[in-house]
């Protein structure tokens, strides 16, 4: 991921605001994920991580606090799970959301960082206003121990997503496509989604936590109202988007929700990310895995796995847009 500065949020009671038909849709999604989880728990741990109770996992629950940031090691709070869907699941065969047209829908994909950021440190270190405070324009992102950069990863997954979503009829726009020397800054990344009138925006990342920290998590905007930032109108819809993305990502990739953030839910809420704070349209980030963990890195560097990741995220978006 990208943005420096931990955000410790106070614990909150469950406050999931699902309504009407959305309740039905998510009710269908969550048990499916839990079934996969239970199967996984039965067949055994593939990751060696401490296990959480299955009941602690639901995409209908708020994330636990304690998010620190991208590229920084987090304390291994081991509250998570190595949950994974049953091995060998067929992503394409089980795709639920590939029907129907997304004609008229606009999806903005935000490939985190930029491969050129490493050569433009002064530019990306400039401060930009994210509503709540000022922050670096952008960051370099992380890399695997073998040097595969997060910026390359995010662009690859984003391009694979574009192929999937355009086949569904969506209009897909990127915040950057490796076609500029650095950036854009986080405020511009948000603005691109806003100006596009996007129906959904997903920012693609991979994390840089310590070895042993594994799994994916989706970052949802917290409720922020400060300066130019007002996320209140998009908090609920972004959570809905994030839950869909998390559920599809788990199902298609078979990857586990993070074992170091989100308490096994695969969801986290943050108020310190300019790309979320400044968004006026539904938006989430996904940290697809931890580049600094060798097992996660083996997945992140696999083109076959990245295709699954792209498919999983895209199916979550399609499901959200079909409402
Ligand atoms: Zn990142």
PDB file of C-alpha atoms and ligand atoms in Angstrom:
ATOM      1  CA  UNK A   1       0.000   0.000   0.000  1.00  0.00           C
ATOM      2  CA  UNK A   2       0.960   3.470   0.054  1.00  0.00           C
ATOM      3  CA  UNK A   3       0.214   6.057   2.575  1.00  0.00           C
ATOM      4  CA  UNK A   4       2.122   6.667   5.708  1.00  0.00           C
ATOM      5  CA  UNK A   5       0.542   7.281   9.044  1.00  0.00           C
ATOM      6  CA  UNK A   6      -1.223   4.867  11.310  1.00  0.00           C
ATOM      7  CA  UNK A   7      -4.833   5.403  12.032  1.00  0.00           C
ATOM      8  CA  UNK A   8      -6.017   4.044  15.299  1.00  0.00           C
ATOM      9  CA  UNK A   9      -9.722   4.036  15.402  1.00  0.00           C
ATOM     10  CA  UNK A  10     -11.738   3.372  18.501  1.00  0.00           C
ATOM     11  CA  UNK A  11     -13.626   0.122  18.596  1.00  0.00           C
ATOM     12  CA  UNK A  12     -17.161   0.473  17.442  1.00  0.00           C
ATOM     13  CA  UNK A  13     -20.238  -1.597  17.905  1.00  0.00           C
ATOM     14  CA  UNK A  14     -21.532  -3.422  14.862  1.00  0.00           C
ATOM     15  CA  UNK A  15     -23.171  -0.881  12.689  1.00  0.00           C
ATOM     16  CA  UNK A  16     -23.820  -2.501   9.447  1.00  0.00           C
ATOM     17  CA  UNK A  17     -26.433  -0.519   7.624  1.00  0.00           C
ATOM     18  CA  UNK A  18     -27.673  -3.095   5.180  1.00  0.00           C
ATOM     19  CA  UNK A  19     -31.073  -2.507   3.845  1.00  0.00           C
ATOM     20  CA  UNK A  20     -33.659  -4.207   1.728  1.00  0.00           C
ATOM     21  CA  UNK A  21     -32.385  -6.181  -1.241  1.00  0.00           C
ATOM     22  CA  UNK A  22     -28.799  -5.598  -0.298  1.00  0.00           C
ATOM     23  CA  UNK A  23     -29.389  -7.560   2.849  1.00  0.00           C
ATOM     24  CA  UNK A  24     -30.509 -10.493   0.786  1.00  0.00           C
ATOM     25  CA  UNK A  25     -27.521 -10.287  -1.507  1.00  0.00           C
ATOM     26  CA  UNK A  26     -24.981 -10.091   1.259  1.00  0.00           C
ATOM     27  CA  UNK A  27     -26.759 -12.726   3.266  1.00  0.00           C
ATOM     28  CA  UNK A  28     -26.202 -14.982   0.317  1.00  0.00           C
ATOM     29  CA  UNK A  29     -22.578 -14.029   0.025  1.00  0.00           C
ATOM     30  CA  UNK A  30     -21.449 -14.269   3.608  1.00  0.00           C
ATOM     31  CA  UNK A  31     -22.619 -17.803   4.360  1.00  0.00           C
ATOM     32  CA  UNK A  32     -20.898 -18.962   1.190  1.00  0.00           C
ATOM     33  CA  UNK A  33     -17.669 -17.484   2.395  1.00  0.00           C
ATOM     34  CA  UNK A  34     -18.149 -18.988   5.810  1.00  0.00           C
ATOM     35  CA  UNK A  35     -18.778 -22.389   4.334  1.00  0.00           C
ATOM     36  CA  UNK A  36     -15.487 -22.116   2.541  1.00  0.00           C
ATOM     37  CA  UNK A  37     -13.877 -21.077   5.748  1.00  0.00           C
ATOM     38  CA  UNK A  38     -15.302 -23.970   7.699  1.00  0.00           C
ATOM     39  CA  UNK A  39     -14.210 -26.406   5.038  1.00  0.00           C
ATOM     40  CA  UNK A  40     -10.787 -24.928   5.173  1.00  0.00           C
ATOM     41  CA  UNK A  41     -10.651 -25.179   8.933  1.00  0.00           C
ATOM     42  CA  UNK A  42     -11.665 -28.783   8.719  1.00  0.00           C
ATOM     43  CA  UNK A  43      -9.104 -29.772   6.166  1.00  0.00           C
ATOM     44  CA  UNK A  44      -6.315 -27.989   7.931  1.00  0.00           C
ATOM     45  CA  UNK A  45      -4.122 -24.995   7.942  1.00  0.00           C
ATOM     46  CA  UNK A  46      -2.045 -24.242   4.922  1.00  0.00           C
ATOM     47  CA  UNK A  47      -0.475 -21.161   6.364  1.00  0.00           C
ATOM     48  CA  UNK A  48       0.443 -22.037   9.901  1.00  0.00           C
ATOM     49  CA  UNK A  49      -1.368 -19.054  11.281  1.00  0.00           C
ATOM     50  CA  UNK A  50      -3.252 -18.815  14.473  1.00  0.00           C
ATOM     51  CA  UNK A  51      -6.899 -19.520  14.029  1.00  0.00           C
ATOM     52  CA  UNK A  52      -9.801 -17.377  14.904  1.00  0.00           C
ATOM     53  CA  UNK A  53     -13.258 -18.582  15.496  1.00  0.00           C
ATOM     54  CA  UNK A  54     -15.214 -18.768  12.283  1.00  0.00           C
ATOM     55  CA  UNK A  55     -17.916 -16.790  13.958  1.00  0.00           C
ATOM     56  CA  UNK A  56     -15.588 -13.833  14.112  1.00  0.00           C
ATOM     57  CA  UNK A  57     -15.662 -13.524  10.377  1.00  0.00           C
ATOM     58  CA  UNK A  58     -18.298 -11.750   8.471  1.00  0.00           C
ATOM     59  CA  UNK A  59     -18.295  -9.182   5.775  1.00  0.00           C
ATOM     60  CA  UNK A  60     -21.219  -7.628   7.539  1.00  0.00           C
ATOM     61  CA  UNK A  61     -19.178  -6.543  10.492  1.00  0.00           C
ATOM     62  CA  UNK A  62     -17.024  -3.527  11.032  1.00  0.00           C
ATOM     63  CA  UNK A  63     -13.329  -3.998  10.917  1.00  0.00           C
ATOM     64  CA  UNK A  64     -11.280  -3.979  14.014  1.00  0.00           C
ATOM     65  CA  UNK A  65      -9.110  -0.970  14.740  1.00  0.00           C
ATOM     66  CA  UNK A  66      -5.399  -0.724  14.617  1.00  0.00           C
ATOM     67  CA  UNK A  67      -4.600  -0.267  10.988  1.00  0.00           C
ATOM     68  CA  UNK A  68      -1.140   0.888  10.443  1.00  0.00           C
ATOM     69  CA  UNK A  69       0.068   1.734   7.077  1.00  0.00           C
ATOM     70  CA  UNK A  70       1.543   0.586   3.951  1.00  0.00           C
ATOM     71  CA  UNK A  71       5.096  -0.489   3.846  1.00  0.00           C
ATOM     72  CA  UNK A  72       5.305  -0.567   7.582  1.00  0.00           C
ATOM     73  CA  UNK A  73       5.370  -3.604   9.685  1.00  0.00           C
ATOM     74  CA  UNK A  74       2.465  -4.118  11.901  1.00  0.00           C
ATOM     75  CA  UNK A  75       2.507  -5.993  15.115  1.00  0.00           C
ATOM     76  CA  UNK A  76       1.300  -9.484  14.424  1.00  0.00           C
ATOM     77  CA  UNK A  77      -1.819  -9.418  16.465  1.00  0.00           C
ATOM     78  CA  UNK A  78      -2.529 -12.928  15.276  1.00  0.00           C
ATOM     79  CA  UNK A  79      -6.214 -12.412  15.635  1.00  0.00           C
ATOM     80  CA  UNK A  80      -6.810 -13.558  12.153  1.00  0.00           C
ATOM     81  CA  UNK A  81      -7.188 -16.737  10.394  1.00  0.00           C
ATOM     82  CA  UNK A  82      -5.579 -18.512   7.597  1.00  0.00           C
ATOM     83  CA  UNK A  83      -9.011 -18.944   6.211  1.00  0.00           C
ATOM     84  CA  UNK A  84      -9.217 -19.976   2.687  1.00  0.00           C
ATOM     85  CA  UNK A  85     -11.802 -21.406   0.512  1.00  0.00           C
ATOM     86  CA  UNK A  86     -11.527 -25.058  -0.151  1.00  0.00           C
ATOM     87  CA  UNK A  87      -8.498 -25.857  -2.240  1.00  0.00           C
ATOM     88  CA  UNK A  88      -8.869 -26.362  -5.909  1.00  0.00           C
ATOM     89  CA  UNK A  89     -12.021 -24.336  -6.314  1.00  0.00           C
ATOM     90  CA  UNK A  90     -12.711 -23.348  -9.863  1.00  0.00           C
ATOM     91  CA  UNK A  91     -13.014 -19.606 -10.090  1.00  0.00           C
ATOM     92  CA  UNK A  92     -14.564 -19.361 -13.478  1.00  0.00           C
ATOM     93  CA  UNK A  93     -17.005 -22.172 -12.906  1.00  0.00           C
ATOM     94  CA  UNK A  94     -18.320 -20.583  -9.762  1.00  0.00           C
ATOM     95  CA  UNK A  95     -18.475 -17.008 -10.987  1.00  0.00           C
ATOM     96  CA  UNK A  96     -21.846 -15.684  -9.964  1.00  0.00           C
ATOM     97  CA  UNK A  97     -21.849 -12.185 -11.278  1.00  0.00           C
ATOM     98  CA  UNK A  98     -20.882 -12.473 -14.891  1.00  0.00           C
ATOM     99  CA  UNK A  99     -24.380 -12.131 -16.210  1.00  0.00           C
ATOM    100  CA  UNK A 100     -25.954  -8.958 -17.389  1.00  0.00           C
ATOM    101  CA  UNK A 101     -24.559  -5.881 -18.959  1.00  0.00           C
ATOM    102  CA  UNK A 102     -22.709  -3.080 -17.300  1.00  0.00           C
ATOM    103  CA  UNK A 103     -23.374  -0.734 -20.164  1.00  0.00           C
ATOM    104  CA  UNK A 104     -23.515   2.790 -18.862  1.00  0.00           C
ATOM    105  CA  UNK A 105     -21.588   1.923 -15.730  1.00  0.00           C
ATOM    106  CA  UNK A 106     -18.272   3.613 -15.111  1.00  0.00           C
ATOM    107  CA  UNK A 107     -15.573   1.833 -13.143  1.00  0.00           C
ATOM    108  CA  UNK A 108     -12.382   3.626 -12.203  1.00  0.00           C
ATOM    109  CA  UNK A 109      -9.416   1.431 -11.360  1.00  0.00           C
ATOM    110  CA  UNK A 110      -6.619   3.021  -9.398  1.00  0.00           C
ATOM    111  CA  UNK A 111      -3.369   1.078  -9.746  1.00  0.00           C
ATOM    112  CA  UNK A 112      -1.557   2.025  -6.557  1.00  0.00           C
ATOM    113  CA  UNK A 113       1.743   3.917  -6.879  1.00  0.00           C
ATOM    114  CA  UNK A 114       3.621   4.210 -10.157  1.00  0.00           C
ATOM    115  CA  UNK A 115       6.711   2.330 -11.301  1.00  0.00           C
ATOM    116  CA  UNK A 116       8.371   5.704 -11.897  1.00  0.00           C
ATOM    117  CA  UNK A 117       7.838   6.977  -8.365  1.00  0.00           C
ATOM    118  CA  UNK A 118      11.217   5.586  -7.299  1.00  0.00           C
ATOM    119  CA  UNK A 119      12.901   8.073  -9.641  1.00  0.00           C
ATOM    120  CA  UNK A 120      10.749  11.017  -8.602  1.00  0.00           C
ATOM    121  CA  UNK A 121      11.027  11.188  -4.863  1.00  0.00           C
ATOM    122  CA  UNK A 122      10.914  14.964  -4.597  1.00  0.00           C
ATOM    123  CA  UNK A 123       7.728  15.123  -6.637  1.00  0.00           C
ATOM    124  CA  UNK A 124       5.937  12.396  -4.738  1.00  0.00           C
ATOM    125  CA  UNK A 125       7.048  13.778  -1.387  1.00  0.00           C
ATOM    126  CA  UNK A 126       5.279  17.083  -1.950  1.00  0.00           C
ATOM    127  CA  UNK A 127       2.435  17.604   0.455  1.00  0.00           C
ATOM    128  CA  UNK A 128      -1.163  17.558  -0.661  1.00  0.00           C
ATOM    129  CA  UNK A 129      -4.293  18.394   1.262  1.00  0.00           C
ATOM    130  CA  UNK A 130      -6.441  15.354   2.029  1.00  0.00           C
ATOM    131  CA  UNK A 131      -9.084  17.232   3.976  1.00  0.00           C
ATOM    132  CA  UNK A 132      -8.139  16.030   7.419  1.00  0.00           C
ATOM    133  CA  UNK A 133      -4.483  17.013   7.051  1.00  0.00           C
ATOM    134  CA  UNK A 134      -1.625  17.157   4.617  1.00  0.00           C
ATOM    135  CA  UNK A 135       0.126  14.097   3.306  1.00  0.00           C
ATOM    136  CA  UNK A 136       2.683  12.985   0.786  1.00  0.00           C
ATOM    137  CA  UNK A 137       1.494  13.194  -2.807  1.00  0.00           C
ATOM    138  CA  UNK A 138       2.207   9.513  -3.358  1.00  0.00           C
ATOM    139  CA  UNK A 139       4.641   6.837  -2.227  1.00  0.00           C
ATOM    140  CA  UNK A 140       6.824   4.312  -3.962  1.00  0.00           C
ATOM    141  CA  UNK A 141       4.951   1.324  -2.614  1.00  0.00           C
ATOM    142  CA  UNK A 142       6.601  -1.836  -1.454  1.00  0.00           C
ATOM    143  CA  UNK A 143       8.187  -4.828  -3.204  1.00  0.00           C
ATOM    144  CA  UNK A 144       8.846  -8.493  -2.658  1.00  0.00           C
ATOM    145  CA  UNK A 145      12.188  -9.483  -1.196  1.00  0.00           C
ATOM    146  CA  UNK A 146      13.200 -10.426  -4.731  1.00  0.00           C
ATOM    147  CA  UNK A 147      12.393  -6.982  -6.046  1.00  0.00           C
ATOM    148  CA  UNK A 148       9.024  -7.410  -7.735  1.00  0.00           C
ATOM    149  CA  UNK A 149       7.472  -4.043  -7.080  1.00  0.00           C
ATOM    150  CA  UNK A 150       4.007  -3.307  -5.852  1.00  0.00           C
ATOM    151  CA  UNK A 151       3.665  -0.742  -8.651  1.00  0.00           C
ATOM    152  CA  UNK A 152       4.204  -3.420 -11.287  1.00  0.00           C
ATOM    153  CA  UNK A 153       1.802  -5.713  -9.489  1.00  0.00           C
ATOM    154  CA  UNK A 154      -0.958  -3.125  -9.274  1.00  0.00           C
ATOM    155  CA  UNK A 155      -0.719  -2.220 -12.946  1.00  0.00           C
ATOM    156  CA  UNK A 156      -0.815  -5.839 -14.005  1.00  0.00           C
ATOM    157  CA  UNK A 157      -3.867  -6.661 -11.915  1.00  0.00           C
ATOM    158  CA  UNK A 158      -5.589  -3.451 -13.016  1.00  0.00           C
ATOM    159  CA  UNK A 159      -5.085  -4.243 -16.692  1.00  0.00           C
ATOM    160  CA  UNK A 160      -6.445  -7.746 -16.212  1.00  0.00           C
ATOM    161  CA  UNK A 161      -9.456  -6.232 -14.455  1.00  0.00           C
ATOM    162  CA  UNK A 162     -10.041  -3.851 -17.325  1.00  0.00           C
ATOM    163  CA  UNK A 163     -10.288  -6.778 -19.720  1.00  0.00           C
ATOM    164  CA  UNK A 164     -12.815  -8.522 -17.497  1.00  0.00           C
ATOM    165  CA  UNK A 165     -14.942  -5.462 -16.860  1.00  0.00           C
ATOM    166  CA  UNK A 166     -14.984  -4.215 -20.438  1.00  0.00           C
ATOM    167  CA  UNK A 167     -16.276  -7.610 -21.494  1.00  0.00           C
ATOM    168  CA  UNK A 168     -19.156  -6.927 -19.138  1.00  0.00           C
ATOM    169  CA  UNK A 169     -19.824  -3.675 -20.941  1.00  0.00           C
ATOM    170  CA  UNK A 170     -18.447  -1.303 -18.337  1.00  0.00           C
ATOM    171  CA  UNK A 171     -16.586   1.859 -19.186  1.00  0.00           C
ATOM    172  CA  UNK A 172     -13.247   1.496 -17.434  1.00  0.00           C
ATOM    173  CA  UNK A 173     -10.910   4.351 -16.629  1.00  0.00           C
ATOM    174  CA  UNK A 174      -7.525   4.276 -14.943  1.00  0.00           C
ATOM    175  CA  UNK A 175      -5.919   6.852 -12.693  1.00  0.00           C
ATOM    176  CA  UNK A 176      -2.630   5.941 -14.338  1.00  0.00           C
ATOM    177  CA  UNK A 177      -1.621   3.291 -16.820  1.00  0.00           C
ATOM    178  CA  UNK A 178       2.137   3.450 -16.627  1.00  0.00           C
ATOM    179  CA  UNK A 179       1.795   6.360 -18.996  1.00  0.00           C
ATOM    180  CA  UNK A 180       3.137   9.120 -16.814  1.00  0.00           C
ATOM    181  CA  UNK A 181       6.499   9.479 -15.079  1.00  0.00           C
ATOM    182  CA  UNK A 182       5.156   9.504 -11.535  1.00  0.00           C
ATOM    183  CA  UNK A 183       1.984   9.750  -9.488  1.00  0.00           C
ATOM    184  CA  UNK A 184      -0.698  10.946  -9.717  1.00  0.00           C
ATOM    185  CA  UNK A 185      -0.944  12.385  -6.238  1.00  0.00           C
ATOM    186  CA  UNK A 186      -3.562  10.871  -3.992  1.00  0.00           C
ATOM    187  CA  UNK A 187      -5.833  13.895  -4.253  1.00  0.00           C
ATOM    188  CA  UNK A 188      -5.774  13.655  -8.038  1.00  0.00           C
ATOM    189  CA  UNK A 189      -6.428   9.925  -7.857  1.00  0.00           C
ATOM    190  CA  UNK A 190      -9.610  10.703  -5.944  1.00  0.00           C
ATOM    191  CA  UNK A 191     -10.526  13.528  -8.293  1.00  0.00           C
ATOM    192  CA  UNK A 192     -10.275  11.276 -11.333  1.00  0.00           C
ATOM    193  CA  UNK A 193     -12.914   8.956  -9.898  1.00  0.00           C
ATOM    194  CA  UNK A 194     -15.081  11.875  -8.868  1.00  0.00           C
ATOM    195  CA  UNK A 195     -14.930  13.634 -12.230  1.00  0.00           C
ATOM    196  CA  UNK A 196     -15.640  10.390 -14.040  1.00  0.00           C
ATOM    197  CA  UNK A 197     -18.824  10.073 -12.009  1.00  0.00           C
ATOM    198  CA  UNK A 198     -17.667   6.558 -11.267  1.00  0.00           C
ATOM    199  CA  UNK A 199     -20.182   4.025 -10.064  1.00  0.00           C
ATOM    200  CA  UNK A 200     -17.338   2.231  -8.307  1.00  0.00           C
ATOM    201  CA  UNK A 201     -13.652   2.844  -7.731  1.00  0.00           C
ATOM    202  CA  UNK A 202     -11.165   0.259  -6.548  1.00  0.00           C
ATOM    203  CA  UNK A 203      -7.580   1.078  -5.664  1.00  0.00           C
ATOM    204  CA  UNK A 204      -5.246  -1.875  -6.099  1.00  0.00           C
ATOM    205  CA  UNK A 205      -2.392  -2.486  -3.678  1.00  0.00           C
ATOM    206  CA  UNK A 206      -0.270  -5.127  -2.021  1.00  0.00           C
ATOM    207  CA  UNK A 207       1.058  -4.704   1.463  1.00  0.00           C
ATOM    208  CA  UNK A 208       4.518  -4.493   2.947  1.00  0.00           C
ATOM    209  CA  UNK A 209       4.093  -5.980   6.404  1.00  0.00           C
ATOM    210  CA  UNK A 210       6.427  -8.345   8.211  1.00  0.00           C
ATOM    211  CA  UNK A 211       6.948 -11.952   7.197  1.00  0.00           C
ATOM    212  CA  UNK A 212       4.289 -14.238   8.603  1.00  0.00           C
ATOM    213  CA  UNK A 213       1.603 -11.633   8.077  1.00  0.00           C
ATOM    214  CA  UNK A 214      -0.532 -13.023   5.318  1.00  0.00           C
ATOM    215  CA  UNK A 215      -3.730 -12.596   3.419  1.00  0.00           C
ATOM    216  CA  UNK A 216      -5.801  -9.875   1.837  1.00  0.00           C
ATOM    217  CA  UNK A 217      -7.867  -7.085   3.239  1.00  0.00           C
ATOM    218  CA  UNK A 218     -10.169  -4.464   1.811  1.00  0.00           C
ATOM    219  CA  UNK A 219      -9.956  -0.937   3.195  1.00  0.00           C
ATOM    220  CA  UNK A 220     -13.182   1.004   3.560  1.00  0.00           C
ATOM    221  CA  UNK A 221     -13.501   4.752   4.079  1.00  0.00           C
ATOM    222  CA  UNK A 222     -14.327   5.812   7.604  1.00  0.00           C
ATOM    223  CA  UNK A 223     -16.722   8.671   8.155  1.00  0.00           C
ATOM    224  CA  UNK A 224     -14.715  11.845   7.681  1.00  0.00           C
ATOM    225  CA  UNK A 225     -15.995  15.397   7.510  1.00  0.00           C
ATOM    226  CA  UNK A 226     -13.147  17.848   7.545  1.00  0.00           C
ATOM    227  CA  UNK A 227     -12.036  20.472   5.081  1.00  0.00           C
ATOM    228  CA  UNK A 228     -12.470  19.195   1.555  1.00  0.00           C
ATOM    229  CA  UNK A 229     -13.186  15.693   2.798  1.00  0.00           C
ATOM    230  CA  UNK A 230     -16.713  14.487   3.375  1.00  0.00           C
ATOM    231  CA  UNK A 231     -17.101  10.745   3.096  1.00  0.00           C
ATOM    232  CA  UNK A 232     -20.426  10.568   4.869  1.00  0.00           C
ATOM    233  CA  UNK A 233     -22.427  10.071   1.660  1.00  0.00           C
ATOM    234  CA  UNK A 234     -20.212   7.187   0.499  1.00  0.00           C
ATOM    235  CA  UNK A 235     -19.474   5.261   3.682  1.00  0.00           C
ATOM    236  CA  UNK A 236     -22.385   2.848   3.366  1.00  0.00           C
ATOM    237  CA  UNK A 237     -22.093   2.271  -0.361  1.00  0.00           C
ATOM    238  CA  UNK A 238     -18.341   1.824  -0.105  1.00  0.00           C
ATOM    239  CA  UNK A 239     -18.815  -0.789   2.594  1.00  0.00           C
ATOM    240  CA  UNK A 240     -21.222  -2.608   0.351  1.00  0.00           C
ATOM    241  CA  UNK A 241     -18.695  -2.478  -2.476  1.00  0.00           C
ATOM    242  CA  UNK A 242     -15.919  -3.631  -0.171  1.00  0.00           C
ATOM    243  CA  UNK A 243     -17.898  -6.561   1.160  1.00  0.00           C
ATOM    244  CA  UNK A 244     -18.663  -7.724  -2.347  1.00  0.00           C
ATOM    245  CA  UNK A 245     -15.037  -7.402  -3.376  1.00  0.00           C
ATOM    246  CA  UNK A 246     -13.784  -9.227  -0.282  1.00  0.00           C
ATOM    247  CA  UNK A 247     -16.235 -12.068  -0.734  1.00  0.00           C
ATOM    248  CA  UNK A 248     -15.454 -12.540  -4.407  1.00  0.00           C
ATOM    249  CA  UNK A 249     -11.726 -12.227  -3.880  1.00  0.00           C
ATOM    250  CA  UNK A 250     -11.773 -14.946  -1.234  1.00  0.00           C
ATOM    251  CA  UNK A 251     -13.906 -17.214  -3.344  1.00  0.00           C
ATOM    252  CA  UNK A 252     -11.964 -16.839  -6.577  1.00  0.00           C
ATOM    253  CA  UNK A 253      -8.399 -16.738  -5.272  1.00  0.00           C
ATOM    254  CA  UNK A 254      -8.845 -19.043  -2.300  1.00  0.00           C
ATOM    255  CA  UNK A 255      -6.695 -16.602  -0.351  1.00  0.00           C
ATOM    256  CA  UNK A 256      -7.301 -16.002   3.298  1.00  0.00           C
ATOM    257  CA  UNK A 257      -8.464 -12.792   4.886  1.00  0.00           C
ATOM    258  CA  UNK A 258      -5.579 -11.007   6.544  1.00  0.00           C
ATOM    259  CA  UNK A 259      -4.238 -12.641   9.693  1.00  0.00           C
ATOM    260  CA  UNK A 260      -2.830  -9.333  10.949  1.00  0.00           C
ATOM    261  CA  UNK A 261      -5.507  -6.752  10.310  1.00  0.00           C
ATOM    262  CA  UNK A 262      -9.280  -6.730  10.427  1.00  0.00           C
ATOM    263  CA  UNK A 263      -9.683  -9.516  12.971  1.00  0.00           C
ATOM    264  CA  UNK A 264     -10.215 -12.121  10.281  1.00  0.00           C
ATOM    265  CA  UNK A 265     -12.951 -10.179   8.508  1.00  0.00           C
ATOM    266  CA  UNK A 266     -10.810  -9.146   5.562  1.00  0.00           C
ATOM    267  CA  UNK A 267     -12.088  -5.630   6.124  1.00  0.00           C
ATOM    268  CA  UNK A 268     -10.495  -2.556   7.625  1.00  0.00           C
ATOM    269  CA  UNK A 269     -11.744   1.005   8.045  1.00  0.00           C
ATOM    270  CA  UNK A 270      -9.448   3.983   7.744  1.00  0.00           C
ATOM    271  CA  UNK A 271      -9.709   7.738   7.883  1.00  0.00           C
ATOM    272  CA  UNK A 272      -6.157   8.636   6.927  1.00  0.00           C
ATOM    273  CA  UNK A 273      -6.081   7.819   3.249  1.00  0.00           C
ATOM    274  CA  UNK A 274      -6.470  10.784   0.929  1.00  0.00           C
ATOM    275  CA  UNK A 275      -7.674   8.580  -1.882  1.00  0.00           C
ATOM    276  CA  UNK A 276     -10.655   7.602   0.251  1.00  0.00           C
ATOM    277  CA  UNK A 277     -11.173  10.805   2.198  1.00  0.00           C
ATOM    278  CA  UNK A 278     -11.554  12.881  -0.943  1.00  0.00           C
ATOM    279  CA  UNK A 279     -13.761  10.470  -2.842  1.00  0.00           C
ATOM    280  CA  UNK A 280     -17.346  11.413  -3.550  1.00  0.00           C
ATOM    281  CA  UNK A 281     -18.134   8.072  -5.184  1.00  0.00           C
ATOM    282  CA  UNK A 282     -18.085   4.540  -3.736  1.00  0.00           C
ATOM    283  CA  UNK A 283     -14.481   3.547  -3.310  1.00  0.00           C
ATOM    284  CA  UNK A 284     -12.346   0.955  -1.568  1.00  0.00           C
ATOM    285  CA  UNK A 285      -8.742  -0.161  -1.514  1.00  0.00           C
ATOM    286  CA  UNK A 286      -7.687  -3.769  -1.622  1.00  0.00           C
ATOM    287  CA  UNK A 287      -4.416  -5.063  -0.258  1.00  0.00           C
ATOM    288  CA  UNK A 288      -4.168  -8.292  -2.214  1.00  0.00           C
ATOM    289  CA  UNK A 289      -1.513  -9.865  -0.020  1.00  0.00           C
ATOM    290  CA  UNK A 290       1.736  -9.173   1.775  1.00  0.00           C
ATOM    291  CA  UNK A 291       4.695  -8.812  -0.547  1.00  0.00           C
ATOM    292  CA  UNK A 292       7.145  -9.304   2.327  1.00  0.00           C
ATOM    293  CA  UNK A 293       5.867 -12.743   3.185  1.00  0.00           C
ATOM    294  CA  UNK A 294       7.384 -15.476   1.055  1.00  0.00           C
ATOM    295  CA  UNK A 295       4.180 -17.496   0.747  1.00  0.00           C
ATOM    296  CA  UNK A 296       2.105 -14.496  -0.210  1.00  0.00           C
ATOM    297  CA  UNK A 297       4.874 -13.303  -2.513  1.00  0.00           C
ATOM    298  CA  UNK A 298       4.799 -16.617  -4.346  1.00  0.00           C
ATOM    299  CA  UNK A 299       1.164 -15.886  -5.166  1.00  0.00           C
ATOM    300  CA  UNK A 300       1.604 -12.214  -5.982  1.00  0.00           C
ATOM    301  CA  UNK A 301       4.393 -12.978  -8.444  1.00  0.00           C
ATOM    302  CA  UNK A 302       2.350 -15.649 -10.232  1.00  0.00           C
ATOM    303  CA  UNK A 303       0.571 -14.406 -13.334  1.00  0.00           C
ATOM    304  CA  UNK A 304      -2.028 -17.145 -12.934  1.00  0.00           C
ATOM    305  CA  UNK A 305      -2.758 -15.975  -9.418  1.00  0.00           C
ATOM    306  CA  UNK A 306      -2.931 -12.346 -10.517  1.00  0.00           C
ATOM    307  CA  UNK A 307      -5.537 -13.344 -13.069  1.00  0.00           C
ATOM    308  CA  UNK A 308      -7.577 -14.870 -10.271  1.00  0.00           C
ATOM    309  CA  UNK A 309      -7.096 -11.738  -8.198  1.00  0.00           C
ATOM    310  CA  UNK A 310      -8.295  -9.578 -11.071  1.00  0.00           C
ATOM    311  CA  UNK A 311     -11.247 -11.874 -11.644  1.00  0.00           C
ATOM    312  CA  UNK A 312     -12.179 -11.876  -7.978  1.00  0.00           C
ATOM    313  CA  UNK A 313     -12.056  -8.114  -7.591  1.00  0.00           C
ATOM    314  CA  UNK A 314     -13.933  -7.619 -10.842  1.00  0.00           C
ATOM    315  CA  UNK A 315     -16.675 -10.025  -9.871  1.00  0.00           C
ATOM    316  CA  UNK A 316     -17.132  -8.130  -6.641  1.00  0.00           C
ATOM    317  CA  UNK A 317     -17.508  -4.907  -8.600  1.00  0.00           C
ATOM    318  CA  UNK A 318     -19.966  -6.497 -11.011  1.00  0.00           C
ATOM    319  CA  UNK A 319     -21.984  -7.841  -8.123  1.00  0.00           C
ATOM    320  CA  UNK A 320     -22.053  -4.404  -6.499  1.00  0.00           C
ATOM    321  CA  UNK A 321     -23.098  -2.697  -9.710  1.00  0.00           C
ATOM    322  CA  UNK A 322     -25.865  -5.182 -10.291  1.00  0.00           C
ATOM    323  CA  UNK A 323     -27.056  -4.332  -6.792  1.00  0.00           C
TER     324      UNK A 323
HETATM  325 ZN1  LIG B   1       0.238   0.396  -1.806  1.00  0.00          ZN
END
